[in-house]
N, C-alpha and C. Protein backbone atom coordinates (compact mmCIF):
# COMPACT_ATOMS: atom_id res chain seq x y z
N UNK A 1 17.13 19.86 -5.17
CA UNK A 1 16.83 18.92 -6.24
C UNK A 1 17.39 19.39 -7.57
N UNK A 2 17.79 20.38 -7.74
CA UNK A 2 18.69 21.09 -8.99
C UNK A 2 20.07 20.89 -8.66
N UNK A 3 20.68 20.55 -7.63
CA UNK A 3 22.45 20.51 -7.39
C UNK A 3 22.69 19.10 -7.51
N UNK A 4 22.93 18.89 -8.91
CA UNK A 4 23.63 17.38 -8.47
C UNK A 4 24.89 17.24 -8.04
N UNK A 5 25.70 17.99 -7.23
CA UNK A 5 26.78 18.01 -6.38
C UNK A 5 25.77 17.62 -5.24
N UNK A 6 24.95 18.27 -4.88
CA UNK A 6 23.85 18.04 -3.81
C UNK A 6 23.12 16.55 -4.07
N UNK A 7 22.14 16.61 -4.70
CA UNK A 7 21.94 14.76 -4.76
C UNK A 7 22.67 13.91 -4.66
N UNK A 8 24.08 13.90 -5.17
CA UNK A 8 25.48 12.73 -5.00
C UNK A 8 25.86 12.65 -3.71
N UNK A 9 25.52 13.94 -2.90
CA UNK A 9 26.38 13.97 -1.68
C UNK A 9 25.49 13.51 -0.73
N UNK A 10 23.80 13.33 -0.69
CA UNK A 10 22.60 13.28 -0.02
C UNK A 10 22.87 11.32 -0.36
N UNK A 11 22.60 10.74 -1.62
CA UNK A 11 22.78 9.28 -2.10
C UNK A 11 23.90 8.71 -1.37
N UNK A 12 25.35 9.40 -1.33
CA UNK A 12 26.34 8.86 -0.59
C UNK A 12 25.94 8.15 0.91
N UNK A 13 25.14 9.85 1.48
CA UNK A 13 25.31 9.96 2.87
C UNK A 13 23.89 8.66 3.68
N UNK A 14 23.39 8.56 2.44
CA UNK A 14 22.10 7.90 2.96
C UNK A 14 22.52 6.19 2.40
N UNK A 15 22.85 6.06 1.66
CA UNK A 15 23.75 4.59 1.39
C UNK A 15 25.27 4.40 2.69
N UNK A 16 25.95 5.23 2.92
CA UNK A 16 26.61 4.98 4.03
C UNK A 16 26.36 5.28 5.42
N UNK A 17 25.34 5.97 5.53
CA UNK A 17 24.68 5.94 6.66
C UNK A 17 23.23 4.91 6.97
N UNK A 18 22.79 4.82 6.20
CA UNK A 18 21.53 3.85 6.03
C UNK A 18 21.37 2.67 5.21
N UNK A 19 22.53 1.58 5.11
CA UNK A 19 22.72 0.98 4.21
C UNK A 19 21.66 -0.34 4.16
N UNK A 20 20.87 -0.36 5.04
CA UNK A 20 19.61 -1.38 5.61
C UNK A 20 18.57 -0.65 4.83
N UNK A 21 18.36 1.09 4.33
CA UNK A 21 17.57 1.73 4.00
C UNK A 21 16.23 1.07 3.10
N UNK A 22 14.97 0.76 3.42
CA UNK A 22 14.24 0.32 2.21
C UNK A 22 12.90 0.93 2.07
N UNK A 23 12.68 2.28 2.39
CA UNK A 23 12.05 3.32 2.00
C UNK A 23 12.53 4.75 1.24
N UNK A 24 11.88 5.00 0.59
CA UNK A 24 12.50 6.42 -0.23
C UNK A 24 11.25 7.13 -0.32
N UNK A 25 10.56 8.46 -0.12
CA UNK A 25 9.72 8.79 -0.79
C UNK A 25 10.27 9.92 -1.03
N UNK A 26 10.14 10.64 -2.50
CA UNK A 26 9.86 11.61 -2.96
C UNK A 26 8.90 12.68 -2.87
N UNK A 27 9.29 13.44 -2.35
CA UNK A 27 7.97 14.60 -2.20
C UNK A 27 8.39 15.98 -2.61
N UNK A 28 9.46 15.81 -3.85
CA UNK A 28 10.07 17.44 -3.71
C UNK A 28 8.85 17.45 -5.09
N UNK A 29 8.45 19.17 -5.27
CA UNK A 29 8.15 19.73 -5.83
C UNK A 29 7.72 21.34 -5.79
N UNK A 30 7.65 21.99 -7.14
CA UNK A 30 7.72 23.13 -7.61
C UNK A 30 6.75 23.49 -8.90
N UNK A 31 6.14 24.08 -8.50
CA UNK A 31 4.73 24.42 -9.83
C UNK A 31 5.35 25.13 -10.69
N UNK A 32 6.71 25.58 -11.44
CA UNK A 32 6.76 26.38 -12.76
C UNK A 32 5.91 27.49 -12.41
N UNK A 33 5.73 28.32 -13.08
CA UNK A 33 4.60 29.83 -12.82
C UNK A 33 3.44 29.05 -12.68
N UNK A 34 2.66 27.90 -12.72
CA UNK A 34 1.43 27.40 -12.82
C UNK A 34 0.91 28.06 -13.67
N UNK A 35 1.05 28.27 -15.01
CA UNK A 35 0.86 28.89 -15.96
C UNK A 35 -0.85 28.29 -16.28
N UNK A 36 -1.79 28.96 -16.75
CA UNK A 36 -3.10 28.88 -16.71
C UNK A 36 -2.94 27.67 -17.96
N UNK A 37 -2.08 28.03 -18.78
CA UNK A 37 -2.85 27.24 -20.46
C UNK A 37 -1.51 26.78 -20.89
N UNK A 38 -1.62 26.15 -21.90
CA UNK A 38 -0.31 25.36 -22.51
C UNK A 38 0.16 26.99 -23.60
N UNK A 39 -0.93 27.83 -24.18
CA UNK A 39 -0.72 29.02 -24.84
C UNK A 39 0.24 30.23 -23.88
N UNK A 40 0.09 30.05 -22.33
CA UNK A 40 0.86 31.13 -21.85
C UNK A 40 1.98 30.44 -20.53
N UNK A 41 2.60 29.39 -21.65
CA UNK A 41 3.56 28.85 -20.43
C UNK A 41 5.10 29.30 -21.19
N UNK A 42 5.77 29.56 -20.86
CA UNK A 42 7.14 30.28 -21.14
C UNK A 42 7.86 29.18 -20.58
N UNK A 43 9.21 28.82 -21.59
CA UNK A 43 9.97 27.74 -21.62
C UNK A 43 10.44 28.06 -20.15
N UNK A 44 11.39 28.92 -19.99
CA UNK A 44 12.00 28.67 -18.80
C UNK A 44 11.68 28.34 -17.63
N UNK A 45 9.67 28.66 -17.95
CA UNK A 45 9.29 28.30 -16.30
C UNK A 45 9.14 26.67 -16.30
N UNK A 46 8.68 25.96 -17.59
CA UNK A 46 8.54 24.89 -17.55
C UNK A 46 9.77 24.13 -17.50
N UNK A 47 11.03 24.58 -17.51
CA UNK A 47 12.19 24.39 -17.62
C UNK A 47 12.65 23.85 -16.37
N UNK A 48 12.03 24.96 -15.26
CA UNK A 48 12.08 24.96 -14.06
C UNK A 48 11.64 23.72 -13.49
N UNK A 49 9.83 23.74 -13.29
CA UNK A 49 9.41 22.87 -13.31
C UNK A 49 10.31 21.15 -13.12
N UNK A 50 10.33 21.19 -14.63
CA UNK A 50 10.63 19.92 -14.78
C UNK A 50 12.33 19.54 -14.33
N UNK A 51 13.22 20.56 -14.08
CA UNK A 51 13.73 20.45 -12.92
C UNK A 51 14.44 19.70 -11.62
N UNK A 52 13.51 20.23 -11.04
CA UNK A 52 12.71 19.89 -9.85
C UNK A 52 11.70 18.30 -9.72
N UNK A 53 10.96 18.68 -10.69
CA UNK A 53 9.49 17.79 -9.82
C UNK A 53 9.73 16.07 -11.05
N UNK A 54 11.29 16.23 -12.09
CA UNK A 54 11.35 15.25 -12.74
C UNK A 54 13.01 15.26 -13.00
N UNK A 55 13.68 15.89 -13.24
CA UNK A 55 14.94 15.83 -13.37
C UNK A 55 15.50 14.99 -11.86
N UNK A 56 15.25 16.20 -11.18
CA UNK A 56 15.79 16.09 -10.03
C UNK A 56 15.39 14.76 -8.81
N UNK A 57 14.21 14.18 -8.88
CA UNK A 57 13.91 13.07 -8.86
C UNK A 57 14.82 11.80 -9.32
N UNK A 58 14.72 11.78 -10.89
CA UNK A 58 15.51 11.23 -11.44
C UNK A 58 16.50 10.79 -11.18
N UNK A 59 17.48 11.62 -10.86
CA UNK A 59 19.02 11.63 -10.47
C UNK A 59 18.82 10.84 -9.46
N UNK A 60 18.04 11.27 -7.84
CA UNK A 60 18.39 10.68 -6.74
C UNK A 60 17.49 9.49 -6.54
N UNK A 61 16.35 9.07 -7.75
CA UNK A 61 16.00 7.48 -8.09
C UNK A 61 17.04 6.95 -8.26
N UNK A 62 17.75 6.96 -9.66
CA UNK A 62 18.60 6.51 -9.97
C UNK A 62 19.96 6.15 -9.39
N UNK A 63 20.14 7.12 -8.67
CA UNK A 63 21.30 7.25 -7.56
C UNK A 63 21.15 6.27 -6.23
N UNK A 64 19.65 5.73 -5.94
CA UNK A 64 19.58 5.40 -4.94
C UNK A 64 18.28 3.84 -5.16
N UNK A 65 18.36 3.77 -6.59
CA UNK A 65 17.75 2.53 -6.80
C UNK A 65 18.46 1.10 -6.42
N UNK A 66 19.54 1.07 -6.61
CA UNK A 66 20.10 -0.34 -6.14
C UNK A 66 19.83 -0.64 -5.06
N UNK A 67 20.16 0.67 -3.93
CA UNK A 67 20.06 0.46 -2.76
C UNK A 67 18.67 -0.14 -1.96
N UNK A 68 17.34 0.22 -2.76
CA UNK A 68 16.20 -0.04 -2.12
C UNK A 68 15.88 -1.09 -2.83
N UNK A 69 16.42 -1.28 -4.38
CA UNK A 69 16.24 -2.96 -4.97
C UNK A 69 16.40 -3.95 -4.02
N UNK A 70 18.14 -3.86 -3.86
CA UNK A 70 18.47 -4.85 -2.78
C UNK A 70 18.07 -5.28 -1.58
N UNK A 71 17.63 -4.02 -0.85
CA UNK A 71 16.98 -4.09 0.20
C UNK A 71 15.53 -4.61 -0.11
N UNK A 72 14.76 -4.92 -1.08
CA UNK A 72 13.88 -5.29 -1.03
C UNK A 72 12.44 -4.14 -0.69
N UNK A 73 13.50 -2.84 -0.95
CA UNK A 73 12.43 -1.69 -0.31
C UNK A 73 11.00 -1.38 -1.36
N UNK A 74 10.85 -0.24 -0.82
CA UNK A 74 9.87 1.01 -1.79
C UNK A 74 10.30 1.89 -2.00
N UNK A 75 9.80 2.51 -3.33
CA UNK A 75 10.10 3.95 -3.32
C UNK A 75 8.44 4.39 -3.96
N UNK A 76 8.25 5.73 -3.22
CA UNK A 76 6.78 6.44 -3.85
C UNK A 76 7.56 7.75 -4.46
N UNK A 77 6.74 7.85 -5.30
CA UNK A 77 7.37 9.06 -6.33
C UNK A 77 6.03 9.84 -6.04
N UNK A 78 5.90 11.01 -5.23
CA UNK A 78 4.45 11.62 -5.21
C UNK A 78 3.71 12.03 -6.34
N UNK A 79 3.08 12.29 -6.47
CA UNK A 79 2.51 12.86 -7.80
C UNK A 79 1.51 13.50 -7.69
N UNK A 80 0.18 14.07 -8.67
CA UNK A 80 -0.55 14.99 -8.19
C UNK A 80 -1.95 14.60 -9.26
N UNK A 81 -3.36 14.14 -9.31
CA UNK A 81 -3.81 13.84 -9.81
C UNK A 81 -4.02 14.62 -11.13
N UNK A 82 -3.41 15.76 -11.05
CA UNK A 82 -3.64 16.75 -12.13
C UNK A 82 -2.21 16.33 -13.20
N UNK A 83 -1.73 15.11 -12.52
CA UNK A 83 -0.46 14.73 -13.55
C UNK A 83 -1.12 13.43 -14.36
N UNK A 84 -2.31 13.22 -13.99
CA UNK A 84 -2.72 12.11 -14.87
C UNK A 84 -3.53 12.42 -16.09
N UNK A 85 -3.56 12.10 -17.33
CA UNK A 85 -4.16 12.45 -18.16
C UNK A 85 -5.24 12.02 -18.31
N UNK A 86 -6.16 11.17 -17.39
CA UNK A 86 -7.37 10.93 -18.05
C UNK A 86 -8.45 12.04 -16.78
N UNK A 87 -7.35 12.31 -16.04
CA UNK A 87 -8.30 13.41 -15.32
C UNK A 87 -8.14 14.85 -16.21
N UNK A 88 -6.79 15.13 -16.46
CA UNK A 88 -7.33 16.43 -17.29
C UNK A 88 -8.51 16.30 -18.43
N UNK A 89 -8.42 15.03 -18.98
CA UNK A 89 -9.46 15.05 -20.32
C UNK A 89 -11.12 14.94 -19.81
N UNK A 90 -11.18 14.57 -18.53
CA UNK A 90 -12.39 14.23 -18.14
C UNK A 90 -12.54 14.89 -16.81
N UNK A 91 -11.97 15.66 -16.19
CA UNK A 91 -12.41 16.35 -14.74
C UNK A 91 -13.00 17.69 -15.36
N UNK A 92 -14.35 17.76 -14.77
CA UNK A 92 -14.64 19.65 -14.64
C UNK A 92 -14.16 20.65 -14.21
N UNK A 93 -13.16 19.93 -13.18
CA UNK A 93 -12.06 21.12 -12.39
C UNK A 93 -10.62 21.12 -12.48
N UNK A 94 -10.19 20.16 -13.77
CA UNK A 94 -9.03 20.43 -14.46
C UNK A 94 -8.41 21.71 -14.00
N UNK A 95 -7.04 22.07 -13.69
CA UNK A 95 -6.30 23.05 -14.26
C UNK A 95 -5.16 22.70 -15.06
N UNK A 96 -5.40 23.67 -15.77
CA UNK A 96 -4.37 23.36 -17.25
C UNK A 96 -2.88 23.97 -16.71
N UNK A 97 -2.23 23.85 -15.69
CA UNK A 97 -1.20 24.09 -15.43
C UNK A 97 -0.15 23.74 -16.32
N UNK A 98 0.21 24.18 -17.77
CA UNK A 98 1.08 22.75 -18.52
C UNK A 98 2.63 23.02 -17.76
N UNK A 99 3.20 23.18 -17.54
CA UNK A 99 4.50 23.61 -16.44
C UNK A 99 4.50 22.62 -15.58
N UNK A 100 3.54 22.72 -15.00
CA UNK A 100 3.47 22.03 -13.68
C UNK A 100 2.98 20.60 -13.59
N UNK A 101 1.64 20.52 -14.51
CA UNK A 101 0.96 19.46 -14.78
C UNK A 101 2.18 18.35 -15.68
N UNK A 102 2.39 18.46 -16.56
CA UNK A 102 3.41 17.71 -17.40
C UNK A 102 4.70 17.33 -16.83
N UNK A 103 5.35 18.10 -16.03
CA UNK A 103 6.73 17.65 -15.55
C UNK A 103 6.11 16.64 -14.25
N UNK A 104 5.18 16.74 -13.58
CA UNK A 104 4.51 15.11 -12.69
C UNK A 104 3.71 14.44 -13.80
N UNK A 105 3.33 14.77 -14.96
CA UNK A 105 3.32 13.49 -15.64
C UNK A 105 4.45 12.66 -16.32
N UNK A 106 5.34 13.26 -16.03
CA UNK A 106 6.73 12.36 -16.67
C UNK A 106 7.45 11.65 -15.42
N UNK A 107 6.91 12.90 -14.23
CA UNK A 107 7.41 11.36 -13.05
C UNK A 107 6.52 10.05 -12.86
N UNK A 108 5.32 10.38 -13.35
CA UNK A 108 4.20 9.21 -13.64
C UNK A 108 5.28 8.18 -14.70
N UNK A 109 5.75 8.47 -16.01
CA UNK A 109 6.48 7.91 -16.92
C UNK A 109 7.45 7.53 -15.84
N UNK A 110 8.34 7.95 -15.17
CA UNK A 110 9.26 7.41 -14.42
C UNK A 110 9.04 6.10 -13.76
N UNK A 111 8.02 6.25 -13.28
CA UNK A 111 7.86 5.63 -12.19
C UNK A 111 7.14 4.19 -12.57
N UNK A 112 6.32 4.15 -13.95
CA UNK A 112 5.89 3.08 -14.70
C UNK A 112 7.18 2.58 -15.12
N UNK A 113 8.35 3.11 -15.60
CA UNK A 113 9.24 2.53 -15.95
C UNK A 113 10.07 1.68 -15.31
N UNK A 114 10.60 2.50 -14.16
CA UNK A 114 11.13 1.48 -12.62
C UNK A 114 10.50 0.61 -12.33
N UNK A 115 9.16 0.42 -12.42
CA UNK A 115 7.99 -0.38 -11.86
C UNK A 115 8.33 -1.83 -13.13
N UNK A 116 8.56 -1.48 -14.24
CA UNK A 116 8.45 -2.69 -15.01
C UNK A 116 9.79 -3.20 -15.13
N UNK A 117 10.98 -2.66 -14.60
CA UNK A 117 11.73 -3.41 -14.40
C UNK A 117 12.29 -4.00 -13.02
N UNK A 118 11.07 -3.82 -12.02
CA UNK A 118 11.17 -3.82 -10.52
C UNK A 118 10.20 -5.41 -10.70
N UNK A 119 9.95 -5.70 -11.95
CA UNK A 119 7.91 -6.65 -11.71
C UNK A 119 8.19 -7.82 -11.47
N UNK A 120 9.71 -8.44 -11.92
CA UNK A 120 10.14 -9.82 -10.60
C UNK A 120 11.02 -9.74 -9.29
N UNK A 121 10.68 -8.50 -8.80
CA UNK A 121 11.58 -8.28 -7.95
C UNK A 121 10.25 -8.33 -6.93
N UNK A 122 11.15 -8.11 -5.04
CA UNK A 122 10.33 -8.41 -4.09
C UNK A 122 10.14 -6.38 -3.94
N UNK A 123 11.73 -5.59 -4.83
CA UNK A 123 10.82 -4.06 -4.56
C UNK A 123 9.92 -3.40 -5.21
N UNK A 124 9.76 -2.53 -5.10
CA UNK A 124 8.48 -1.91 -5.24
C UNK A 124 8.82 -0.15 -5.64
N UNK A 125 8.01 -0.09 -6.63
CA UNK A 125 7.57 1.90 -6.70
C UNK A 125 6.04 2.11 -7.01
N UNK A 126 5.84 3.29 -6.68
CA UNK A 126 4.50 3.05 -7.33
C UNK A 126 4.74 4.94 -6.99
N UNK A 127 3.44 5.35 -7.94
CA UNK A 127 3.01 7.40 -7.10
C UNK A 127 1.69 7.22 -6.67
N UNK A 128 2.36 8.27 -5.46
CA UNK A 128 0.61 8.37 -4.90
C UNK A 128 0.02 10.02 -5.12
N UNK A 129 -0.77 10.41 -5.43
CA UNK A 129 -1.75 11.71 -5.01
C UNK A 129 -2.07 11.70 -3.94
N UNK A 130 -1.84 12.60 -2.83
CA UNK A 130 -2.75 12.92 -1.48
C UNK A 130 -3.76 13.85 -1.85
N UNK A 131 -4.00 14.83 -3.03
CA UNK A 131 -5.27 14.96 -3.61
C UNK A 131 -4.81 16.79 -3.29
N UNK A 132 -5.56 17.16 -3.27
CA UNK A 132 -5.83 19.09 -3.06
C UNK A 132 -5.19 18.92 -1.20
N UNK A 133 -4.07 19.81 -1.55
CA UNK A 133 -3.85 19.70 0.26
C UNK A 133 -3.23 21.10 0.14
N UNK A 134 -3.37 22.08 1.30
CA UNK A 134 -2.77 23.02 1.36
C UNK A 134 -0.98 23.15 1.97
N UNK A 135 -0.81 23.28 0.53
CA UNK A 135 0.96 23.36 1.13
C UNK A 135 1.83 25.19 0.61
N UNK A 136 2.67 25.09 0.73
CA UNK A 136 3.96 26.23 0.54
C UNK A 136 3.69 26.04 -1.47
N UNK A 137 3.42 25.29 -1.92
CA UNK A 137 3.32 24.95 -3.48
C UNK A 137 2.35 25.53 -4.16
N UNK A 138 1.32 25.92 -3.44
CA UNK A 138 -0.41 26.53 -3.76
C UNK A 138 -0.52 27.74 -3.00
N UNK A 139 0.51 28.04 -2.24
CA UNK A 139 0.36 28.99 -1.28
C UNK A 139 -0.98 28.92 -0.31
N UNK A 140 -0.56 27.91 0.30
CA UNK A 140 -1.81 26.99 1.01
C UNK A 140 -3.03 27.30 0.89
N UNK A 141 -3.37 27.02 -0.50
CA UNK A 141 -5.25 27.24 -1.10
C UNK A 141 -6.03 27.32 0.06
N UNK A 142 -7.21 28.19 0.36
CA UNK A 142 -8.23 27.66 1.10
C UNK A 142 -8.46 26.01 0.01
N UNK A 143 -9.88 25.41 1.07
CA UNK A 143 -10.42 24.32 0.35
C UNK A 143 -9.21 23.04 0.71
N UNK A 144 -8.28 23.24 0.54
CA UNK A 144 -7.21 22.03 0.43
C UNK A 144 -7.08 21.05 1.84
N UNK A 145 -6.83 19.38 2.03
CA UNK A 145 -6.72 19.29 3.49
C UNK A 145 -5.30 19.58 3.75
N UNK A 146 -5.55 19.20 5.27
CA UNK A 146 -3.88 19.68 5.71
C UNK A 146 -2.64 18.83 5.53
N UNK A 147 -1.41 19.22 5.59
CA UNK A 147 -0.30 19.15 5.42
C UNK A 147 -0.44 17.34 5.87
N UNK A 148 -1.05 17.43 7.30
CA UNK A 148 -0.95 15.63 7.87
C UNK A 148 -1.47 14.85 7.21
N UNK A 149 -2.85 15.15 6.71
CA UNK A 149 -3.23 14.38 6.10
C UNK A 149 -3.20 14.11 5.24
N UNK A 150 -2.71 15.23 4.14
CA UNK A 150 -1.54 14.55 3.23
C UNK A 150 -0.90 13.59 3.12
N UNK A 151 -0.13 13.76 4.06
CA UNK A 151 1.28 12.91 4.38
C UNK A 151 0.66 11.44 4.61
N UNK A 152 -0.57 11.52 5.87
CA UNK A 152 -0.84 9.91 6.13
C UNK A 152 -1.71 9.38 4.81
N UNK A 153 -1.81 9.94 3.91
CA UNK A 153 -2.00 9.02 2.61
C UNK A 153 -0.93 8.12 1.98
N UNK A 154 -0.10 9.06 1.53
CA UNK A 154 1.67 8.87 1.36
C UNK A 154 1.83 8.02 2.25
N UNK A 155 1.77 7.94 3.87
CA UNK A 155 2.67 6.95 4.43
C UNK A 155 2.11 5.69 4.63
N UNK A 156 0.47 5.99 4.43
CA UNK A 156 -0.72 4.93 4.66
C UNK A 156 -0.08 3.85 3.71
N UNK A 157 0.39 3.93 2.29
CA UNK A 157 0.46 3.02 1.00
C UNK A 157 1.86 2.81 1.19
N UNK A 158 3.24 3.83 1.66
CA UNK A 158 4.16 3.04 1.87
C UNK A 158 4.50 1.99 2.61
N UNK A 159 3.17 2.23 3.71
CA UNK A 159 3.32 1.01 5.31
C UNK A 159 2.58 0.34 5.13
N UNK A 160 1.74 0.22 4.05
CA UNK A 160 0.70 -1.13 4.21
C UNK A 160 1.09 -2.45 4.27
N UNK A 161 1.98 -2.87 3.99
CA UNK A 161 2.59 -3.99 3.41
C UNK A 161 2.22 -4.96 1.85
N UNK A 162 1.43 -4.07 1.18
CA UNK A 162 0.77 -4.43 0.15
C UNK A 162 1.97 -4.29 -1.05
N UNK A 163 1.68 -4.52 -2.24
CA UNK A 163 2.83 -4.58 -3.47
C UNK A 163 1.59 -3.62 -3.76
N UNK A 164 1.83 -2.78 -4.52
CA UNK A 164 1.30 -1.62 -5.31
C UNK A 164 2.59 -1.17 -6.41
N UNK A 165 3.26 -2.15 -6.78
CA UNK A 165 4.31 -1.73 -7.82
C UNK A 165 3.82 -1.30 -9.03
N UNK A 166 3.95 -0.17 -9.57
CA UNK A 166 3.34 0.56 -11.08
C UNK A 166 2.02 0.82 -10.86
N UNK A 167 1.57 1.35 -9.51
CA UNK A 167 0.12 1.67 -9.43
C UNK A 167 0.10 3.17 -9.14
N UNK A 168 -1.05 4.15 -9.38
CA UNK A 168 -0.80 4.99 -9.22
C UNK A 168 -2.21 5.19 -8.47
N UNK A 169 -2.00 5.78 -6.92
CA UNK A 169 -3.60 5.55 -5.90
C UNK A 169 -3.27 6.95 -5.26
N UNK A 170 -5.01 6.71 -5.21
CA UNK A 170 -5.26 8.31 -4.30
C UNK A 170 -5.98 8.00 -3.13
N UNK A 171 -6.54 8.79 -2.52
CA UNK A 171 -7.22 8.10 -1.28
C UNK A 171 -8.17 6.87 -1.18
N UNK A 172 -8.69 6.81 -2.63
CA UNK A 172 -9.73 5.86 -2.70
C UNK A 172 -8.98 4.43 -3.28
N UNK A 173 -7.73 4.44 -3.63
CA UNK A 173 -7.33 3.46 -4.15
C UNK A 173 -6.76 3.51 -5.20
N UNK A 174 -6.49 2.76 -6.49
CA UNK A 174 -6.38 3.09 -7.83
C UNK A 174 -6.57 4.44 -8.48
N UNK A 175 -5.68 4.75 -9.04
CA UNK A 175 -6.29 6.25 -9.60
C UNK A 175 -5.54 6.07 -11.03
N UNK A 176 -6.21 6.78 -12.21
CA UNK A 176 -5.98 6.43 -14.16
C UNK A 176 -4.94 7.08 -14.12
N UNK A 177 -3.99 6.90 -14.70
CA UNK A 177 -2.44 7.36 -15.72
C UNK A 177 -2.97 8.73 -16.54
């Protein structure tokens, strides 16, 4: 997700190989040091970060938006409830990751943005949270669910057949910006 020689060559291969294509999901990401506080985050890690979990996104949205416009597809941009701001201001179990937390709140910004110029169209984006799951990203937390059930959240809202364009849902449905 940092080689855009690499994203151009991935957009090519998936537009000339999959030119019917009308799913995309995004699931790359990278926590920056997960720096505790916005006081001990060091540019370069957030540098990193954002990267990865928003740069690099970016590119292969952009690279590969016509294709799922036309097709009438989806795209989910994952995200992480700790990228929404009304949970950091109001959760008891906030972590102040700013590295990590902020570069998925700008794919949140992304993804509201595609969404409002997607809003007479038949495609669709929206992000989902699969919530605390133990992955390679947390160094698979105790407490977290697993990797599948992760995923069948994510694939639950891409296959529903529902429009969820500019929504951002977690297991329960709707979840705040």
């Amino acid at each position: 997700m940092t080689n855009l020689e690499s994203i151009e060559q991935a957009a090519d291969t998936i537009q000339s190989s999959y030119p019917d294509a009308t799913l995309l999901i995004h699931n790359a990401g990278m926590p920056g040091a997960f720096s505790s506080s916005f006081s001990n985050t060091e540019e370069g890690h957030l540098r990193d970060a954002f990267e990865v979990n928003f740069f690099g996104t970016f590119r292969l949205n952009q690279r590969l938006f016509p294709l799922i416009t036309k097709n009438e597809g989806t795209i989910v941009n994952v995200s992480t409830d700790m990228a929404s701001l009304h949970f950091m201001q109001n959760s008891e179990y906030a972590l102040n990751a700013f590295d990590y937390n902020s570069s998925k709140t700008a794919n949140n910004a992304m993804t509201v943005a595609m969404a409002i110029e997607l809003k007479n169209s038949k495609a669709q984006v929206f992000s989902v949270t699969p919530g605390f799951t133990k992955t390679d990203l947390n160094g698979n937390a105790e407490g977290g669910q697993s990797k599948e059930a992760g995923a069948a959240i994510i694939v639950g809202y891409a296959t529903d057949g529902k429009r969820h364009n500019g929504e951002f849902l977690d297991m329960n449905g709707l979840y705040a910006w």
